[in-house]
Amino acid sequence: MVHSRGNEGAAAINALLVGVVHGEDGGLAVPAGRTVQLYLESPDVIHAFYVPQFLFKRDVVPGRINMFEFTVNESDAGQTFRGQCAELCGSGHRLMLFDVHAMTPADFDAWLAANIEAANATPPPSAPPGSGEPPPSDGGGQGPTLELSALNIAFEQTTFEVPADTPFKIAFENKDAGTPHNVEIKDAGGASLFKGEIFSGVDTRTYDVPALRAGSYPFVCTVHPNMTGTITAN
Amino acid sequence: MATTTLHPAAPTYRGARGTLYEWVTTTDHKKIGIMYLINSFLFFFIGGLLALGVRLELAQPGLQFVTDQTYNELFTMHATFMIFLFIIPILAGFGNYVVPLQIGAPDMAFPRINALSLWMLPLAGILLLISFVTGGSAAAGWTSYSPLSQDRPLAATGSGQDLWIVGLVLIGTSSILGSVNFLVTIFKMRAPGMTLFRMPIMVWTVLVTMVLVLMATPVITSALIMLFIDRNYGGSFFDPANGGDAILYQNVFWFYSHPAVYVMILPAMGMISEILPVFSRKPLFGFKAFIFATAAIGALGFSVWAHHMFTTGAVYLPFFSLMTFLIAVPTGVKMFNWTFTLWRGQLMLKTPLLFALGFLTMFLIGGINGAFSASVPVDFAIHDTYWVVAHIHYVLFGGSVFGVMAGFYYWFPKMTGRMLNETLGRIQFVLMFIGFNLTFFPMHELGLSGMPRRIADYASNAAWNDLNVAATIGGFTIALSMLPFLWNIFVSLRSGPVAGDDPWEGNTLEWATSSPPPPYNFDHLPEIRSERPLFDQRHGQAAGH
């Protein structure tokens, strides 16, 4: 049984789940050959869960929980099915992409068990498990505190400079009422180096970011990948 | 009985042009009808430019020209202008011009309300246009689903959505006033001998359309007002974040917007039903069946709205699927009747008939691809994909726009006293037909292969590139076809051949007076003993019915 929530942004279908049932890279992992129940909830606007190869879509409507069942054929284990939001949801609509990874039942059970163990073992950090960063401590980072804010689905500041090899903080103010944002820092190749906790506005959180080597790093909102900026570490 | 003799110098269009003041203050249904056409074509071009913006962006993967927000504004306002300021009003405009003439009346029942209905439209259009420069237009789609259309940053940050609501309420009011006007005119002002079953099909389709307008438009007006209250006065009708119901908006919206699509097609079907008999030199096949089929479409049209909501999980699927399939029956009756009208006719392949044939073939495709969507499991796959974009454009462009063009070429001589040029008309038809199919036929495949609607960009490895390029080329071809159209109007008004009363050897009463008609329409009326009074007059008494 899989509990999945729809939310804005590509990897954000990943983001609100209870840690256990995420796919590796922002997708939905399901066991082939078994019936999966998908519960669809939205915290903001109407979306639609659509996988073209399933020939199926179902709306994700705030204020109601839609549920449907599906079974991926056992013979399709190992395949990844591309999914995309199919109900206009704002300026990030075209970017709301996801994958459904069908695993063999054995692989899925092993993966599920490993994730449950990992979720139980580590205390809830501000980044998902496995990122390898130390838990935040008061008076952490010797580096600067970057002042960043988001308004109207855009970062208000888009370029920052930080000293290289120094942990630093981001004081992030989400000015969009009722809208989830975060800050995710990626390397030039697109791998995620830091993913701050997603929270809804109007609110402020401070992220502790681990040291970055010298170079240029794009940062993005995981929920709305059209919100972008650049951090340069000197 | 006093008879009025037409003065020998009775004005042609040029003479009847009148001053600007006369046009602006007129209550004459003919001038008002022409102004409906002018305003509607203006918004057709604006809506078309917005569509070109959409197609330009989608031609290749990558966001080349506009931001996501601007793209959302483009398709939202494209649909809004096309539906509310082009198709619905232009059909009302043709009705305005033609219906009083076809029933032998001197004007509409309420001429001043008629003028009011007209002038509300450019006013609403200006409000909608202003929104582009006051912080951005509405960007939540013409369907404007809540909560995206609520006051939150996701869809629109400025007053665009509010201007959109106000504009649409104005247009809806214009429609409702017009519907009362038409219904009273048709029921109370027919000439002696014109029983209901002798009224031309054009008048019947306008009648049923106006019943739909009267019953359905207040419903969307209420949805719009409730949305406005949600956005501006702390209401919570449709916003789940405040205890409202998002699905409620969709139900109220579609309860109007589905009958609205019949508002957008029925008068065009009426025009085709006038043109095919004249240009086949044969009576309309199954005249009474047409009347009943039109009424059936109107009635059934109120029972299918939730087929737009199959994927919400909040709809009783079997009922709405069944009713949607059922509506294909009266529509099919019409298709067969039109076909049998043409069968073994002496076809005059003039431009009105070309566009009518375009209507028949293209609307057939649109009806068939719509029938696919009526099946719930199929709809689960193709809802909100480009399949639906193909469907709506095959019925609205292939159907309504081709119908409008047919009607325009047919009645232009009556309105202006001049014939439009046939060669330019054929060039326009060929360019438009090719461009239209090149634009929208690929969208069937795009939808089937999973391309959703309303996306500003798509993955370059989705195999959608070539079809999108084809669609963009088609879109610009349609734009190109507007050039011979506009040129044709310009040269024909100046120096087209004089039309005379009845250039097409028509069957109905509008051809029994001068082109253009005098302000009071008829000097005298022929005897009305059938649905073809002019044919009867020309060929001697036909069997009355």
Short mmCIF file of C-alpha atoms in Angstrom, two decimals, chain B residues 74-293:
data_model
loop_
_atom_site.label_atom_id
_atom_site.label_comp_id
_atom_site.label_asym_id
_atom_site.label_seq_id
_atom_site.Cartn_x
_atom_site.Cartn_y
_atom_site.Cartn_z
CA LEU B 74 -1.58 33.59 -23.90
CA PHE B 75 -3.68 30.45 -24.01
CA THR B 76 -6.09 31.73 -21.36
CA MET B 77 -6.88 34.88 -23.28
CA HIS B 78 -6.80 33.13 -26.66
CA ALA B 79 -9.66 30.92 -25.58
CA THR B 80 -11.45 33.70 -23.72
CA PHE B 81 -11.46 36.04 -26.71
CA MET B 82 -12.37 33.32 -29.18
CA ILE B 83 -15.26 31.91 -27.17
CA PHE B 84 -16.80 34.98 -25.57
CA LEU B 85 -15.90 37.78 -27.97
CA PHE B 86 -15.77 35.98 -31.29
CA ILE B 87 -17.82 32.83 -31.75
CA ILE B 88 -20.77 33.46 -29.46
CA PRO B 89 -21.29 37.09 -30.50
CA ILE B 90 -20.69 36.59 -34.22
CA LEU B 91 -23.40 33.95 -34.36
CA ALA B 92 -25.65 36.33 -32.44
CA GLY B 93 -24.68 38.97 -34.97
CA PHE B 94 -25.66 36.84 -37.93
CA GLY B 95 -28.86 36.04 -36.09
CA ASN B 96 -29.44 39.71 -35.51
CA TYR B 97 -29.09 40.50 -39.19
CA VAL B 98 -30.85 37.50 -40.67
CA VAL B 99 -33.64 36.44 -38.30
CA PRO B 100 -35.95 39.47 -38.57
CA LEU B 101 -35.57 39.34 -42.35
CA GLN B 102 -36.22 35.62 -42.55
CA ILE B 103 -39.44 35.89 -40.51
CA GLY B 104 -40.64 38.95 -42.40
CA ALA B 105 -40.35 41.35 -39.45
CA PRO B 106 -39.29 45.00 -39.66
CA ASP B 107 -36.81 44.76 -36.76
CA MET B 108 -36.14 42.98 -33.47
CA ALA B 109 -38.75 43.22 -30.71
CA PHE B 110 -36.59 45.50 -28.53
CA PRO B 111 -34.31 47.57 -30.75
CA ARG B 112 -32.75 49.67 -28.02
CA ILE B 113 -31.93 46.61 -25.87
CA ASN B 114 -30.42 45.20 -29.03
CA ALA B 115 -28.06 48.17 -29.22
CA LEU B 116 -27.24 47.82 -25.53
CA SER B 117 -26.35 44.15 -26.00
CA LEU B 118 -24.01 45.13 -28.80
CA TRP B 119 -22.16 47.92 -27.06
CA MET B 120 -21.50 45.91 -23.90
CA LEU B 121 -19.21 43.71 -25.98
CA PRO B 122 -16.46 46.14 -27.03
CA LEU B 123 -16.57 47.51 -23.49
CA ALA B 124 -15.92 44.05 -22.06
CA GLY B 125 -13.24 43.48 -24.69
CA ILE B 126 -11.46 46.65 -23.66
CA LEU B 127 -11.48 45.55 -20.02
CA LEU B 128 -9.94 42.24 -21.00
CA LEU B 129 -7.32 43.92 -23.19
CA ILE B 130 -6.43 46.39 -20.45
CA SER B 131 -5.51 43.49 -18.19
CA PHE B 132 -2.46 42.78 -20.34
CA VAL B 133 -0.94 46.06 -19.31
CA THR B 134 -2.13 46.27 -15.71
CA GLY B 135 -0.02 43.49 -14.27
CA GLY B 136 -0.90 40.60 -16.52
CA SER B 137 -4.12 39.05 -17.72
CA ALA B 138 -5.91 36.08 -16.25
CA ALA B 139 -3.69 33.02 -16.51
CA ALA B 140 -5.71 30.16 -15.05
CA GLY B 141 -7.14 28.94 -18.33
CA TRP B 142 -10.49 30.03 -19.76
CA THR B 143 -11.95 27.44 -17.40
CA SER B 144 -10.45 29.34 -14.47
CA TYR B 145 -10.65 26.42 -12.03
CA SER B 146 -10.52 27.19 -8.35
CA PRO B 147 -8.28 27.24 -6.35
CA LEU B 148 -5.81 28.19 -9.09
CA SER B 149 -8.01 31.19 -9.91
CA GLN B 150 -8.24 32.26 -6.29
CA ASP B 151 -6.20 35.16 -4.99
CA ARG B 152 -2.85 33.43 -4.63
CA PRO B 153 0.44 33.81 -6.46
CA LEU B 154 0.22 30.61 -8.45
CA ALA B 155 -1.91 31.86 -11.30
CA ALA B 156 -2.13 35.63 -11.38
CA THR B 157 -0.68 38.26 -9.15
CA GLY B 158 -2.49 41.31 -10.48
CA SER B 159 -6.04 42.30 -11.16
CA GLY B 160 -6.14 40.38 -14.43
CA GLN B 161 -8.30 37.61 -13.04
CA ASP B 162 -10.74 40.15 -11.58
CA LEU B 163 -10.95 42.09 -14.86
CA TRP B 164 -11.58 38.76 -16.56
CA ILE B 165 -14.48 38.02 -14.23
CA VAL B 166 -16.03 41.47 -14.71
CA GLY B 167 -15.59 41.27 -18.49
CA LEU B 168 -17.31 37.91 -18.65
CA VAL B 169 -20.19 39.06 -16.46
CA LEU B 170 -20.74 41.96 -18.88
CA ILE B 171 -20.67 39.63 -21.87
CA GLY B 172 -23.05 37.23 -20.17
CA THR B 173 -25.46 40.04 -19.46
CA SER B 174 -25.29 41.10 -23.10
CA SER B 175 -26.14 37.52 -24.11
CA ILE B 176 -29.05 37.21 -21.72
CA LEU B 177 -30.60 40.48 -22.91
CA GLY B 178 -30.13 39.31 -26.50
CA SER B 179 -31.76 35.97 -25.81
CA VAL B 180 -34.94 37.59 -24.52
CA ASN B 181 -34.95 39.86 -27.54
CA PHE B 182 -34.64 36.99 -29.99
CA LEU B 183 -37.22 34.81 -28.27
CA VAL B 184 -39.85 37.55 -28.23
CA THR B 185 -39.05 38.49 -31.82
CA ILE B 186 -39.32 34.92 -33.07
CA PHE B 187 -42.49 34.11 -31.14
CA LYS B 188 -44.36 37.35 -31.66
CA MET B 189 -43.21 39.05 -34.84
CA ARG B 190 -43.42 36.48 -37.61
CA ALA B 191 -45.18 37.61 -40.78
CA PRO B 192 -48.64 36.19 -41.53
CA GLY B 193 -48.41 32.66 -42.86
CA MET B 194 -45.06 31.95 -41.19
CA THR B 195 -46.01 29.22 -38.78
CA LEU B 196 -43.31 27.84 -36.54
CA PHE B 197 -42.85 24.84 -38.82
CA ARG B 198 -42.38 27.11 -41.83
CA MET B 199 -39.55 29.06 -40.20
CA PRO B 200 -36.15 28.60 -41.84
CA ILE B 201 -33.75 26.28 -40.01
CA MET B 202 -31.53 29.29 -39.34
CA VAL B 203 -34.32 30.79 -37.26
CA TRP B 204 -34.95 27.47 -35.50
CA THR B 205 -31.31 27.09 -34.54
CA VAL B 206 -31.21 30.64 -33.24
CA LEU B 207 -34.41 29.94 -31.28
CA VAL B 208 -33.00 26.87 -29.55
CA THR B 209 -29.66 28.62 -29.03
CA MET B 210 -31.39 31.50 -27.27
CA VAL B 211 -33.27 29.12 -24.99
CA LEU B 212 -29.90 27.66 -24.01
CA VAL B 213 -28.43 31.13 -23.52
CA LEU B 214 -31.32 32.21 -21.34
CA MET B 215 -31.23 29.14 -19.15
CA ALA B 216 -27.50 28.58 -18.86
CA THR B 217 -25.78 31.98 -18.85
CA PRO B 218 -27.14 33.05 -15.45
CA VAL B 219 -25.47 29.95 -14.02
CA ILE B 220 -21.98 30.95 -15.08
CA THR B 221 -22.71 34.51 -14.03
CA SER B 222 -23.34 33.17 -10.56
CA ALA B 223 -20.12 31.14 -10.62
CA LEU B 224 -18.17 34.22 -11.67
CA ILE B 225 -19.72 36.40 -8.98
CA MET B 226 -19.01 33.78 -6.34
CA LEU B 227 -15.41 33.53 -7.52
CA PHE B 228 -15.13 37.31 -7.36
CA ILE B 229 -16.43 37.25 -3.79
CA ASP B 230 -13.95 34.51 -2.91
CA ARG B 231 -11.11 36.53 -4.36
CA ASN B 232 -12.01 39.95 -3.02
CA TYR B 233 -14.45 39.80 -0.13
CA GLY B 234 -13.29 36.85 1.92
CA GLY B 235 -15.75 34.39 0.43
CA SER B 236 -15.21 30.66 0.63
CA PHE B 237 -17.48 29.18 -2.00
CA PHE B 238 -14.82 27.44 -4.02
CA ASP B 239 -11.60 27.59 -1.98
CA PRO B 240 -10.87 24.47 0.05
CA ALA B 241 -8.33 26.39 2.10
CA ASN B 242 -11.28 28.31 3.55
CA GLY B 243 -13.79 25.48 3.73
CA GLY B 244 -15.06 25.78 0.16
CA ASP B 245 -15.41 23.14 -2.54
CA ALA B 246 -13.22 23.13 -5.63
CA ILE B 247 -15.44 20.62 -7.41
CA LEU B 248 -18.48 22.84 -6.86
CA TYR B 249 -16.89 25.46 -9.09
CA GLN B 250 -16.43 22.91 -11.84
CA ASN B 251 -20.04 21.76 -11.65
CA VAL B 252 -21.46 25.28 -11.79
CA PHE B 253 -19.00 26.31 -14.50
CA TRP B 254 -19.63 23.34 -16.78
CA PHE B 255 -23.39 23.44 -16.28
CA TYR B 256 -23.19 26.59 -18.41
CA SER B 257 -20.11 25.86 -20.46
CA HIS B 258 -21.39 22.66 -21.91
CA PRO B 259 -24.65 24.13 -23.28
CA ALA B 260 -22.40 27.00 -24.38
CA VAL B 261 -20.73 24.76 -26.92
CA TYR B 262 -24.13 24.16 -28.49
CA VAL B 263 -24.65 27.93 -28.45
CA MET B 264 -21.40 28.04 -30.41
CA ILE B 265 -22.42 25.51 -33.06
CA LEU B 266 -26.19 25.51 -33.55
CA PRO B 267 -26.52 28.82 -35.45
CA ALA B 268 -23.59 27.76 -37.63
CA MET B 269 -25.51 24.56 -38.34
CA GLY B 270 -28.47 26.77 -39.20
CA MET B 271 -26.40 28.69 -41.71
CA ILE B 272 -25.21 25.48 -43.33
CA SER B 273 -28.84 24.36 -43.51
CA GLU B 274 -29.65 27.51 -45.45
CA ILE B 275 -26.68 27.27 -47.79
CA LEU B 276 -26.77 23.59 -48.77
CA PRO B 277 -30.28 23.62 -50.30
CA VAL B 278 -29.59 26.83 -52.25
CA PHE B 279 -26.28 25.61 -53.65
CA SER B 280 -27.55 22.09 -54.37
CA ARG B 281 -30.74 23.43 -55.97
CA LYS B 282 -32.70 20.94 -53.83
CA PRO B 283 -34.91 21.21 -50.79
CA LEU B 284 -33.34 20.51 -47.42
CA PHE B 285 -33.67 16.79 -46.76
CA GLY B 286 -35.72 16.04 -43.67
CA PHE B 287 -36.77 19.59 -42.78
CA LYS B 288 -38.92 18.58 -39.81
CA ALA B 289 -36.28 16.13 -38.58
CA PHE B 290 -33.86 19.05 -38.45
CA ILE B 291 -36.20 20.93 -36.17
CA PHE B 292 -36.60 18.00 -33.79
CA ALA B 293 -32.89 17.19 -33.89
#
